[in-house]
Coordinates of C-alpha atoms in Angstrom, one line a residue:
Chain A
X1 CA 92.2 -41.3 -31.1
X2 CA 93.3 -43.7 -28.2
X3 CA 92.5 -47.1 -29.4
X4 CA 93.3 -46.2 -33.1
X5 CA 96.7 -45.2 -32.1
X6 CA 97.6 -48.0 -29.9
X7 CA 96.4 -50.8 -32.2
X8 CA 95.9 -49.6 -35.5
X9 CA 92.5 -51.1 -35.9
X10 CA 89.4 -50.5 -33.8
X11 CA 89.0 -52.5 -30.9
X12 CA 86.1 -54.0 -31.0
X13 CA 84.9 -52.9 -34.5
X14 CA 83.9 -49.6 -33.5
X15 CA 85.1 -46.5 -32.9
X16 CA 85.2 -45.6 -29.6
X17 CA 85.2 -41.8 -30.2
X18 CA 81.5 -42.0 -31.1
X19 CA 80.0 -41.8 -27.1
X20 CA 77.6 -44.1 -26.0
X21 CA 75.3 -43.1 -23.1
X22 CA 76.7 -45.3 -19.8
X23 CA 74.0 -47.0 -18.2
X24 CA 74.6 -45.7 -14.9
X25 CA 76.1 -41.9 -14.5
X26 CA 78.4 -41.5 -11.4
X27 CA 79.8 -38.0 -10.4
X28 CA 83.3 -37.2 -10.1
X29 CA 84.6 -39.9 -13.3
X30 CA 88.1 -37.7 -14.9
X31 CA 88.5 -40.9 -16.9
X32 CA 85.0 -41.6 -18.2
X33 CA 84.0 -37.6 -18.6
X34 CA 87.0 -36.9 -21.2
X35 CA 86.4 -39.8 -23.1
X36 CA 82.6 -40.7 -22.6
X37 CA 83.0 -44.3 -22.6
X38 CA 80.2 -46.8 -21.2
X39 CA 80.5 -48.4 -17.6
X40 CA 82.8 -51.5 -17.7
X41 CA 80.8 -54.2 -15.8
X42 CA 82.4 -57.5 -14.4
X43 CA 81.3 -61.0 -13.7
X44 CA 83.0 -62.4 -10.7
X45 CA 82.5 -65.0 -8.0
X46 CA 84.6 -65.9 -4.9
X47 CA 85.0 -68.2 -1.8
X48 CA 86.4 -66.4 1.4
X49 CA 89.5 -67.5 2.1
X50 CA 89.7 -69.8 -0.4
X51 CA 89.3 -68.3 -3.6
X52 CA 88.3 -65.0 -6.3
X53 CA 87.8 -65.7 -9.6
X54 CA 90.4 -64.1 -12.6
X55 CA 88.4 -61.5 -12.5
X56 CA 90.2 -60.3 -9.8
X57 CA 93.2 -59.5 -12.7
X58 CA 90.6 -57.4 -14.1
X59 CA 89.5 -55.3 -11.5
X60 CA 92.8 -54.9 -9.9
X61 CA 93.9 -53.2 -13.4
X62 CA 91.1 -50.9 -13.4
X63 CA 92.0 -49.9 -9.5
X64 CA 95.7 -49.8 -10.9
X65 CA 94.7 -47.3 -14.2
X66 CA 92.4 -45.4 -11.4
X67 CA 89.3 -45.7 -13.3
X68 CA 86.4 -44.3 -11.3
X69 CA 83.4 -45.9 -13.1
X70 CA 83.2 -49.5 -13.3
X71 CA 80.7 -51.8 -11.8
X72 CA 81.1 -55.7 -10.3
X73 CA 78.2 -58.0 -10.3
X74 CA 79.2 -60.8 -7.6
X75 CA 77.8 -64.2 -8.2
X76 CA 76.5 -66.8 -6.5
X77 CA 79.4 -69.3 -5.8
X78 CA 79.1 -73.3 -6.4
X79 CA 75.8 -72.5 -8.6
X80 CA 75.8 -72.2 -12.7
X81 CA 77.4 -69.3 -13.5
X82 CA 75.2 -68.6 -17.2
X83 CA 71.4 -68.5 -15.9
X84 CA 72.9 -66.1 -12.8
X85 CA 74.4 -63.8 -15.8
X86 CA 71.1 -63.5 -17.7
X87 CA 69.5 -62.3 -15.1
X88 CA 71.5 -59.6 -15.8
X89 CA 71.2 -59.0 -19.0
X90 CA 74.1 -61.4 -20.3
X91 CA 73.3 -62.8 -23.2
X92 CA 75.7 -65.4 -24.4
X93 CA 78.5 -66.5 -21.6
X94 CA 78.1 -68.6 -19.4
X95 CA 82.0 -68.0 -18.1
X96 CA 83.9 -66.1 -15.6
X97 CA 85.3 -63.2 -15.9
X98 CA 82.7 -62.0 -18.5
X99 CA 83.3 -58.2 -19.6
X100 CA 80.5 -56.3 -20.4
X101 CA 81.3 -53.5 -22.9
X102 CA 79.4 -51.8 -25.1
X103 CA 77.1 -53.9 -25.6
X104 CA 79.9 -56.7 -26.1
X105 CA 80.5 -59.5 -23.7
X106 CA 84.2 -60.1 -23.6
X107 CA 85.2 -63.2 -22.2
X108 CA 89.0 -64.7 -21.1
X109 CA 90.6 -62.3 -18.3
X110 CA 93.9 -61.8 -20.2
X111 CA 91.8 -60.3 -23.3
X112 CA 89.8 -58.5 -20.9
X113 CA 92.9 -56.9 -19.2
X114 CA 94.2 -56.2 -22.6
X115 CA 90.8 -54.6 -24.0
X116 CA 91.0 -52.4 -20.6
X117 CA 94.5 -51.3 -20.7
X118 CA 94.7 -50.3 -24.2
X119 CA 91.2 -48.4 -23.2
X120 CA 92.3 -46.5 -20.7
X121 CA 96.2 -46.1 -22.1
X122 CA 96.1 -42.7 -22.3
X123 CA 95.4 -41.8 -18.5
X124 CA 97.8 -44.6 -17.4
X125 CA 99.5 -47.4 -19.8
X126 CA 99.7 -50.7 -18.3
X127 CA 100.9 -51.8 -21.7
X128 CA 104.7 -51.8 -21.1
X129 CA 106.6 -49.7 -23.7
X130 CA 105.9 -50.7 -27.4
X131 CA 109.1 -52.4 -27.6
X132 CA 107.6 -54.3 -24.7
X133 CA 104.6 -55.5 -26.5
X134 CA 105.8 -59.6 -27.5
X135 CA 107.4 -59.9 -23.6
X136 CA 104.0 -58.7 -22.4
X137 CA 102.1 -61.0 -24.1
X138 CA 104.0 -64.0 -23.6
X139 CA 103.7 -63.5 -19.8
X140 CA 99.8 -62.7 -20.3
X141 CA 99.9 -66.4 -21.7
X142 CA 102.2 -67.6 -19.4
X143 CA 100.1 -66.7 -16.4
X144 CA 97.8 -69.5 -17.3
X145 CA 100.1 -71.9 -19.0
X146 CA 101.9 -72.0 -15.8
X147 CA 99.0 -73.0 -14.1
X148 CA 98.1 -75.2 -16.8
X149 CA 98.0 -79.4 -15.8
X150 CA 100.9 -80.7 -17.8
X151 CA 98.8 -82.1 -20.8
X152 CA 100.4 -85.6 -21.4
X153 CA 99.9 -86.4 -17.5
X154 CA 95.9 -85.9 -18.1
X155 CA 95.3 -89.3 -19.8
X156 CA 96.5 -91.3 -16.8
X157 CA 94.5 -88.7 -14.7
X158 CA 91.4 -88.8 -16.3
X159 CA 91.1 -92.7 -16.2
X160 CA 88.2 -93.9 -15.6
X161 CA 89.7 -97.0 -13.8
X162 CA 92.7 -94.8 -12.3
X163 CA 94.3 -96.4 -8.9
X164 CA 96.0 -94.0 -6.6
X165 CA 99.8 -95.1 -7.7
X166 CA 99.2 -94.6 -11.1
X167 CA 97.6 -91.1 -10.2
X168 CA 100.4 -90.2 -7.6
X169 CA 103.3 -91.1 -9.7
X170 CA 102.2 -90.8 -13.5
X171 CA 100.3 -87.3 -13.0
X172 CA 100.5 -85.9 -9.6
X173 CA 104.0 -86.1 -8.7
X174 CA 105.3 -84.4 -12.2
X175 CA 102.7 -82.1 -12.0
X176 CA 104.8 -81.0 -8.8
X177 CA 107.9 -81.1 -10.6
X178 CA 106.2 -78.8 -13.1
X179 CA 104.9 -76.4 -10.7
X180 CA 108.4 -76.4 -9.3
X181 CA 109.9 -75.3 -12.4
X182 CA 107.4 -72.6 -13.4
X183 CA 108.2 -71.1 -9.8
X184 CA 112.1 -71.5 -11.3
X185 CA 111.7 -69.6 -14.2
X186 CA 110.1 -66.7 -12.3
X187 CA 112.9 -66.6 -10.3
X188 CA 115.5 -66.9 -12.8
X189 CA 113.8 -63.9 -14.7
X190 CA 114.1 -61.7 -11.4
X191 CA 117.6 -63.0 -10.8
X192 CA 118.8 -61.8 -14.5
X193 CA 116.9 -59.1 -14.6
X194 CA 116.6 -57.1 -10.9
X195 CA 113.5 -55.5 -11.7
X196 CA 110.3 -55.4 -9.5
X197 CA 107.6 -55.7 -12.0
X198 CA 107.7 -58.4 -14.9
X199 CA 108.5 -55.9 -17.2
X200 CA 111.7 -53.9 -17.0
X201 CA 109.7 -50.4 -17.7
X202 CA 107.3 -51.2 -14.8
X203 CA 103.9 -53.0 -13.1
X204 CA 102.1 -53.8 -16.4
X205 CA 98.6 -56.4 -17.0
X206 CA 101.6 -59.0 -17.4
X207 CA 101.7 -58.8 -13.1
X208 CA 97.5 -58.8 -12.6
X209 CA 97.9 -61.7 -15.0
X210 CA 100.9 -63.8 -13.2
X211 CA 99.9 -62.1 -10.0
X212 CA 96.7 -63.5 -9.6
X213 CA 98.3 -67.2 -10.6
X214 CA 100.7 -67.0 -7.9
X215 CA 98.8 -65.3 -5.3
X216 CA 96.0 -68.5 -5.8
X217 CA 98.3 -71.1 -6.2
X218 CA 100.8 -70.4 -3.4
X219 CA 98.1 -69.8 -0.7
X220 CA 97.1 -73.2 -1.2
X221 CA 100.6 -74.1 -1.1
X222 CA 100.5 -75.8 -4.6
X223 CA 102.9 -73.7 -5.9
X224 CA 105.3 -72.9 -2.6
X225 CA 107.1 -69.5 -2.9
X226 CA 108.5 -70.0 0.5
X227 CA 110.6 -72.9 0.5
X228 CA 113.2 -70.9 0.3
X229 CA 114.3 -71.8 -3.6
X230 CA 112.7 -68.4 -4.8
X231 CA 113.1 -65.3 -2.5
X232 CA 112.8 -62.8 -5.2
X233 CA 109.5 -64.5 -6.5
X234 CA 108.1 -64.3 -3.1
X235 CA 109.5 -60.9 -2.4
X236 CA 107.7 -59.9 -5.7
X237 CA 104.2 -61.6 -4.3
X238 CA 104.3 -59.8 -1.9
X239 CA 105.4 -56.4 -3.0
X240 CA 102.2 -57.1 -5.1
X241 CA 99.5 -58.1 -2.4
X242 CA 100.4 -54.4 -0.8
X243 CA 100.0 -52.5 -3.4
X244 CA 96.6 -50.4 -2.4
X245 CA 94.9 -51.7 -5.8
X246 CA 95.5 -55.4 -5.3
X247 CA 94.2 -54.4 -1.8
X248 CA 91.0 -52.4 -3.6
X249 CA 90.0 -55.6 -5.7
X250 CA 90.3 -57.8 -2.9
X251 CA 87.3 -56.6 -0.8
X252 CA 84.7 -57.7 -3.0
X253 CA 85.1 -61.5 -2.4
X254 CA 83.7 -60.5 1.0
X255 CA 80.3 -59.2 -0.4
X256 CA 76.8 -60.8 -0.9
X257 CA 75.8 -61.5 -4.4
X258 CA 74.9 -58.4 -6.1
X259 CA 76.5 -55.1 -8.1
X260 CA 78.8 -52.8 -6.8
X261 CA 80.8 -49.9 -7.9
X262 CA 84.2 -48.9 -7.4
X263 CA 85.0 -49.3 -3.5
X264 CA 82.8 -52.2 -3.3
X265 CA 80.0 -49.7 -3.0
X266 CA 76.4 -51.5 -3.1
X267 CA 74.1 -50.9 -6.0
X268 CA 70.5 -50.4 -5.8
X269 CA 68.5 -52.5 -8.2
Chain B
X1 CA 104.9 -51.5 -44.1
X2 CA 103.3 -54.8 -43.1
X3 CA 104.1 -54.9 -39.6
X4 CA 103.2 -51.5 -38.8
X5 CA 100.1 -51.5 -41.0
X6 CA 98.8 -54.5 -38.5
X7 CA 100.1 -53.4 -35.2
X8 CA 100.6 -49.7 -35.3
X9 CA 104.1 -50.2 -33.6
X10 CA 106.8 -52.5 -34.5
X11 CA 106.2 -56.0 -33.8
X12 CA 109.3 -56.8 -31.9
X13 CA 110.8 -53.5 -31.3
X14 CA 112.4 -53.2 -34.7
X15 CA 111.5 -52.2 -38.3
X16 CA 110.9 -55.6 -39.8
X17 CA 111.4 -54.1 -43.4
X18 CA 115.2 -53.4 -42.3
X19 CA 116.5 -57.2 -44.2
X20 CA 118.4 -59.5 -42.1
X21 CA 121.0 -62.2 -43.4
X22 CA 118.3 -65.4 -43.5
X23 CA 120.4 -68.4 -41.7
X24 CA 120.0 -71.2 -44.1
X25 CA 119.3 -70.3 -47.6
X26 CA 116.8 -71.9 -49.7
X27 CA 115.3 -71.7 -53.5
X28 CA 112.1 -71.1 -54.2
X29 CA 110.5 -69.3 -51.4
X30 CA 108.5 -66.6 -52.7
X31 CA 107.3 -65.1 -49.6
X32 CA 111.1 -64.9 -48.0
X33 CA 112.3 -63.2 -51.5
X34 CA 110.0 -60.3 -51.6
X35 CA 109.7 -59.8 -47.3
X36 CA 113.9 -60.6 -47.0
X37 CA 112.7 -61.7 -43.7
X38 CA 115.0 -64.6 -41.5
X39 CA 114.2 -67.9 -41.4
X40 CA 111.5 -68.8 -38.2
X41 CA 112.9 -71.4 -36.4
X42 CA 110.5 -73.5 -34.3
X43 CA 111.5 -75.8 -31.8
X44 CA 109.3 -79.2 -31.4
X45 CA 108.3 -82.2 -29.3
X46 CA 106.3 -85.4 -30.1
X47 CA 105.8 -89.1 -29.4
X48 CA 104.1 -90.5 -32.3
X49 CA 100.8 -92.2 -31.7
X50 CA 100.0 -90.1 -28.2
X51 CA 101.3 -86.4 -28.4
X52 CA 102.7 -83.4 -30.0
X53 CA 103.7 -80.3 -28.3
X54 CA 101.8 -77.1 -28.7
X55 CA 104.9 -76.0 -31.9
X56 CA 102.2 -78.4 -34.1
X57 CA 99.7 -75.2 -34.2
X58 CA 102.8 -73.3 -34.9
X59 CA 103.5 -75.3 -38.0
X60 CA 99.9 -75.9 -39.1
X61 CA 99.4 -72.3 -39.0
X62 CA 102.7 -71.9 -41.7
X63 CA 101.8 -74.4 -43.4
X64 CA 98.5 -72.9 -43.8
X65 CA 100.0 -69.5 -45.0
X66 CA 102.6 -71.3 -47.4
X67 CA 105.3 -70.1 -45.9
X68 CA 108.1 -71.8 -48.0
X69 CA 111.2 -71.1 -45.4
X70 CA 111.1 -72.3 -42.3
X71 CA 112.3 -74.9 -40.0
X72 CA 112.0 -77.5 -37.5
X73 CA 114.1 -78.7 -34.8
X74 CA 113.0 -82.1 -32.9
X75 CA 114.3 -82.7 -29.5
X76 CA 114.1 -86.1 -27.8
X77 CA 111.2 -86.6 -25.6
X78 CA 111.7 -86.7 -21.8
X79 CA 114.8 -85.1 -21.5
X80 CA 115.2 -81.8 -20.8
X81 CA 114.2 -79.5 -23.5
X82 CA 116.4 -76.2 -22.1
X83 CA 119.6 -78.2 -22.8
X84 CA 119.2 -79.7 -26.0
X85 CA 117.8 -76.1 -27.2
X86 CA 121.2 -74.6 -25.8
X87 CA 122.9 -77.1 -28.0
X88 CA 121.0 -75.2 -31.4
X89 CA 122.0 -71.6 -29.9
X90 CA 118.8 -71.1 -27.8
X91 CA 120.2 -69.0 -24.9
X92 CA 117.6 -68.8 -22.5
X93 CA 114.2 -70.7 -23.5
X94 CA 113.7 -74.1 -21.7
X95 CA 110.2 -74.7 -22.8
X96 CA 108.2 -75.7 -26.0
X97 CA 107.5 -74.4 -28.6
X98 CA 109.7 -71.8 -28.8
X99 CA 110.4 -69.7 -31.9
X100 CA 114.1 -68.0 -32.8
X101 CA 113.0 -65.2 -35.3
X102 CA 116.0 -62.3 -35.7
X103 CA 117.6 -63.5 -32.6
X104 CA 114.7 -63.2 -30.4
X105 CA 113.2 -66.3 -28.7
X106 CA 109.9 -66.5 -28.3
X107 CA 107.8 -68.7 -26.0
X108 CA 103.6 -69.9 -26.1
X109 CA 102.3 -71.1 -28.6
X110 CA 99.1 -68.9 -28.8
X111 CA 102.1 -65.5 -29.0
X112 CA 103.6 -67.6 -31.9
X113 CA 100.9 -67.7 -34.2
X114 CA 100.4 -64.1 -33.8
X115 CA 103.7 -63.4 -34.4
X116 CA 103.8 -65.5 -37.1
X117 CA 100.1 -64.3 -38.6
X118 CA 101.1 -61.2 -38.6
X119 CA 104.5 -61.7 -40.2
X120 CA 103.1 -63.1 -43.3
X121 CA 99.6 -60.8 -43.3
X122 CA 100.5 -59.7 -46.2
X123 CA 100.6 -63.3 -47.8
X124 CA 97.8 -64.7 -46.7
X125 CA 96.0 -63.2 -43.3
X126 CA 95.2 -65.7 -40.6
X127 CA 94.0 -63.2 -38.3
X128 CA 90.3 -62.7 -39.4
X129 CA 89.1 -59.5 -40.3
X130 CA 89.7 -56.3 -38.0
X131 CA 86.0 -56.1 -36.7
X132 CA 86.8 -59.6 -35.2
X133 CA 90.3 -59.1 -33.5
X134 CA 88.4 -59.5 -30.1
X135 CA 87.0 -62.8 -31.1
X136 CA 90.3 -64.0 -32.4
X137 CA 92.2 -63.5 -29.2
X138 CA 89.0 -64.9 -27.1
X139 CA 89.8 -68.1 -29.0
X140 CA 93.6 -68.1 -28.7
X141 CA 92.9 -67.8 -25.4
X142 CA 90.1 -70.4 -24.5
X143 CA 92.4 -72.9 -26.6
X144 CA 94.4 -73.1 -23.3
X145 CA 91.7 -72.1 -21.0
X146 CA 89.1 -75.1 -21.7
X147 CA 92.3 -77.8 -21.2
X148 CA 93.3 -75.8 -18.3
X149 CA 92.4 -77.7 -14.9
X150 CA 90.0 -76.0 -13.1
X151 CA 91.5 -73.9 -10.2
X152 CA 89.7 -74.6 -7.3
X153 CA 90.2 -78.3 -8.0
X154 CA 94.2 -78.0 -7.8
X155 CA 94.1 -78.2 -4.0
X156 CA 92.4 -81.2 -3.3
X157 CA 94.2 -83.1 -6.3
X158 CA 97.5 -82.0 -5.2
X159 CA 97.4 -82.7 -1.6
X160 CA 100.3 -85.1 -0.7
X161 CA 97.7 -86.8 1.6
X162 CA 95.5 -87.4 -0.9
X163 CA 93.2 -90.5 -1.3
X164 CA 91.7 -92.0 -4.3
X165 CA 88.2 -91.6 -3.2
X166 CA 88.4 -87.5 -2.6
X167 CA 90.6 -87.3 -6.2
X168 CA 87.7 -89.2 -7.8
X169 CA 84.8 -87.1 -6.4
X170 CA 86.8 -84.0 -5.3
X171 CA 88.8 -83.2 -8.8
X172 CA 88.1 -86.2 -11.6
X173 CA 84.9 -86.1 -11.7
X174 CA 84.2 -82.1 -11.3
X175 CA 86.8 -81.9 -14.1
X176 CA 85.1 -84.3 -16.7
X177 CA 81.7 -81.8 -16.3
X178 CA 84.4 -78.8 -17.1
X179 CA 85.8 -80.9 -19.9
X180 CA 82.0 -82.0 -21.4
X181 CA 80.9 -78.2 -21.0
X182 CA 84.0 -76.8 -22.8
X183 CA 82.6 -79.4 -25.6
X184 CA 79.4 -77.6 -25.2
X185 CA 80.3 -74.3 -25.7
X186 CA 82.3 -75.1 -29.1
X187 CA 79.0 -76.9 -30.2
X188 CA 77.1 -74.2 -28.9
X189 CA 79.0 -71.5 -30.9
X190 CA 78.6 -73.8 -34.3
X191 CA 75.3 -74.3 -33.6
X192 CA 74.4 -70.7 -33.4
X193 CA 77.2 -69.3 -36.7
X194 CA 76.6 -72.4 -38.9
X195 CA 80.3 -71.6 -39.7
X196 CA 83.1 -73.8 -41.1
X197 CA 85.5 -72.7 -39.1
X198 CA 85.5 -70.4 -35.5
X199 CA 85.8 -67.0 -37.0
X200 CA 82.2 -66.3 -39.6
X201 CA 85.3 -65.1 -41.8
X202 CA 87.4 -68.4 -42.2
X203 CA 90.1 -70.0 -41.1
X204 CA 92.1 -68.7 -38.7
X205 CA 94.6 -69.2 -35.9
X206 CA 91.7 -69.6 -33.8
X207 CA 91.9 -72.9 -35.7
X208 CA 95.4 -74.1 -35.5
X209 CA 94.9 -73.1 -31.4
X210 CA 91.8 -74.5 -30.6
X211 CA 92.5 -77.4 -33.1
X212 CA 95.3 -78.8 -31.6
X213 CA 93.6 -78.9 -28.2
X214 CA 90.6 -80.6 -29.7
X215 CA 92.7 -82.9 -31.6
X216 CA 94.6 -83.9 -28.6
X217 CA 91.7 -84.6 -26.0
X218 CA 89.7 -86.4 -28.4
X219 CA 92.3 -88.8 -29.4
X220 CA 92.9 -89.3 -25.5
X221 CA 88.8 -89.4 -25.0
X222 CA 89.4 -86.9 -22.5
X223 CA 87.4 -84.9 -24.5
X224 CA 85.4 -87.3 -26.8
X225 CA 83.6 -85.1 -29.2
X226 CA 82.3 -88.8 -30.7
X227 CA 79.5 -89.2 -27.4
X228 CA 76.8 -87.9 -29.5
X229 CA 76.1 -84.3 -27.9
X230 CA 78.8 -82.7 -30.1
X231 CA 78.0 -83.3 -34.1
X232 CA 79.3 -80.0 -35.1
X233 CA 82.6 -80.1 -33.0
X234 CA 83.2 -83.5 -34.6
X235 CA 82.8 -82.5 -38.1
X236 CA 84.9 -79.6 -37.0
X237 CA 87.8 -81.4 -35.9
X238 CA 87.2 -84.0 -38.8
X239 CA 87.5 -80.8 -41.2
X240 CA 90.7 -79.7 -39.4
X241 CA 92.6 -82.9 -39.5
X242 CA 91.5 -83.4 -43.5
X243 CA 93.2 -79.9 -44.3
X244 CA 96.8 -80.6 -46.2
X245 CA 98.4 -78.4 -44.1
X246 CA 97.4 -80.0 -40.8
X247 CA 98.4 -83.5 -42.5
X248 CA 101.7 -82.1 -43.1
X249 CA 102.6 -80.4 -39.9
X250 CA 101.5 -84.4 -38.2
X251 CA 104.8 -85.2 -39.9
X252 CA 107.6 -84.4 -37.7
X253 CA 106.4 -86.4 -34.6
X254 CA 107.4 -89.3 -37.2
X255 CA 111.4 -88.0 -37.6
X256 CA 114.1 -88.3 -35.5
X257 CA 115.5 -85.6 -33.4
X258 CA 117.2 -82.9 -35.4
X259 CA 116.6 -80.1 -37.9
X260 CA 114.3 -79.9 -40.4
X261 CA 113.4 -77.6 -43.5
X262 CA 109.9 -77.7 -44.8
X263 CA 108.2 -81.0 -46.1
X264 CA 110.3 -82.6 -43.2
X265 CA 113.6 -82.9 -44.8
X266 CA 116.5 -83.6 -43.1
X267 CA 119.1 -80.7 -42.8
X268 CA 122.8 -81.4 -42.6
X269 CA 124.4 -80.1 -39.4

């Protein structure tokens, strides 16, 4: 059984050979036919232009793996997330990306892209090979520690009686110098090891994970590929904003609140 | 074998069970005997009274399991860490924590205490019970996520034309309501489980991860679980910092910079 044999333990204290009925049949599903798994659905909010929520890791690894049946509820931007969820049957979170699953809501998108790609492994592993596995998940971390605000520069931040030279120069400005040196690091990894993914077997969740990071965070110029210090960082952006699935899971930041299926596809409620 | 028993492939590429020359010898360690396992090597950061880096979970969490061999090298705050790791052998790591274990290095904290959990299952298990594996990586995960500045706030904060006013209203201020409803969902979850600890089954590394965040803010009131809203997260983090082994992992922010075997004693170089 797929998730027995990739983890040795059951994913989410089941076992996923027993079908559940999905909630909402589609024709034409290779992936969700052979295994009879229920319909993935997706919290996820975003600003035009601005920004898409991490669930955009998500769904870009589901357009990746070339599953058919998965469903995205859009959000209402700028308003409580939780109350908007339980109007769809969400329970608990009040977070986004929430994963529904089988009647679990998964929250955190590098779990989520983890609980996907070791679901669908056996049509298409974004896992990296098994000797992959620690580099994997140090760069599913990474993609948020890197974006992370240096933690001993938030007490001077988060004074209540903070002037602006104290922010600028005790938080802001070696933030920058942090951001520089994440970009660094990328850059030195591509420079040692001339690969095109993260991972020397291939694109893996490790690039939803760091791709989403630096797609947001150099748009706004926060953390600048283009400077010219890291060519092979940028080159790797942007052989990642071509790839037709990044492109697939960008389309729904352009939608009205609501549920869609794959290809942004309105659902009736 | 252990290793395989927990992960269903080899934790870092290689049969753990295949014994490895241990660097530095000591007596007594029961769990090093019988595993022939080499000696973790944790590299670590701290200013006494204001901040220790992220290794502190790393060390709880051994501590915790009673592992008898390991150790602990202290670099010198504000320089860089990359160097003074290349002068202990670290090849490639610039960041902290980072773990040597059988000549790999590995980096993030959250990666560590698996790696580490897992190691030692066999000893005592950290990791919760199977049926709550998802639960146990939400939390590793949220331990970075609710200190993580919110993303759509980066902009406005690191603009270079910045003014006070717009960081006040624009970033601060959105950021304290993140921070006070990252409070709320920890008091939220205890409120609901009536649990000790995050996981119903114990202690975890959900603990040492989400501990050492809590730990942190509070003592910075960045996150001041004493306002009154929060009684359960208090009590939480009050239980945390009473446990032995989080009492003796506080240690080696106290030491000077060098190596150190468990209990914080000096090793000759």
């Amino acid at each position: 059984m797929l998730v027995e044999r990739t983890l040795g333990f059951s994913l989410i204290g089941r076992d996923f050979s027993k079908a559940h009925a999905p909630r909402h049949r589609r024709g034409g599903s290779k992936i969700r036919e052979k295994n009879a798994l229920s319909t993935p659905r997706l919290f996820h909010v975003g600003v035009p232009g601005f920004v898409q929520s991490r669930a955009f890791r998500c769904i870009w690894l589901l357009e990746e793996i070339g599953v058919d049946d998965f469903e995205v509820v859009m959000v209402t931007p700028g308003q409580p997330y939780g109350p908007q969820m339980r109007s769809y049957g969400v329970r608990h979170s009040r977070k986004l990306p929430t994963l529904e699953l089988d009647g679990q809501e998964i929250s955190e998108s590098g779990v989520i892209c983890q609980v996907l790609a070791e679901r669908y492994a056996e049509h298409k592993s974004l896992l990296g090979r098994p000797e992959e596995r620690l580099e994997l998940l140090q760069w599913i971390a990474m993609a948020e520690t890197c974006i992370t605000f240096r933690i001993p520069l938030l007490p001077t931040l988060m004074r209540p009686d903070q002037d602006l030279d104290s922010i600028r120069t005790g938080a802001v400005e070696p933030m920058r110098a942090v951001f520089r040196d994440n970009i660094e690091r990328f850059e030195e990894h591509f420079d040692e090891r001339g690969s095109d993914y993260l991972l020397a077997s291939g694109f893996s969740a490790a690039d939803t994970m760091c791709g989403w990071s630096l797609d947001t965070l150099h748009s706004w110029g926060v953390m600048d590929l283009s400077a010219g210090d890291s060519p092979k960082t940028l080159a790797y952006l942007e052989r990642l904003r071509a790839r037709p699935a990044f492109l697939e899971a960008e389309k729904y930041v352009n939608v009205a609140p609501g549920r869609y299926s794959r290809g942004c596809a309105p659902l009736d409620d």
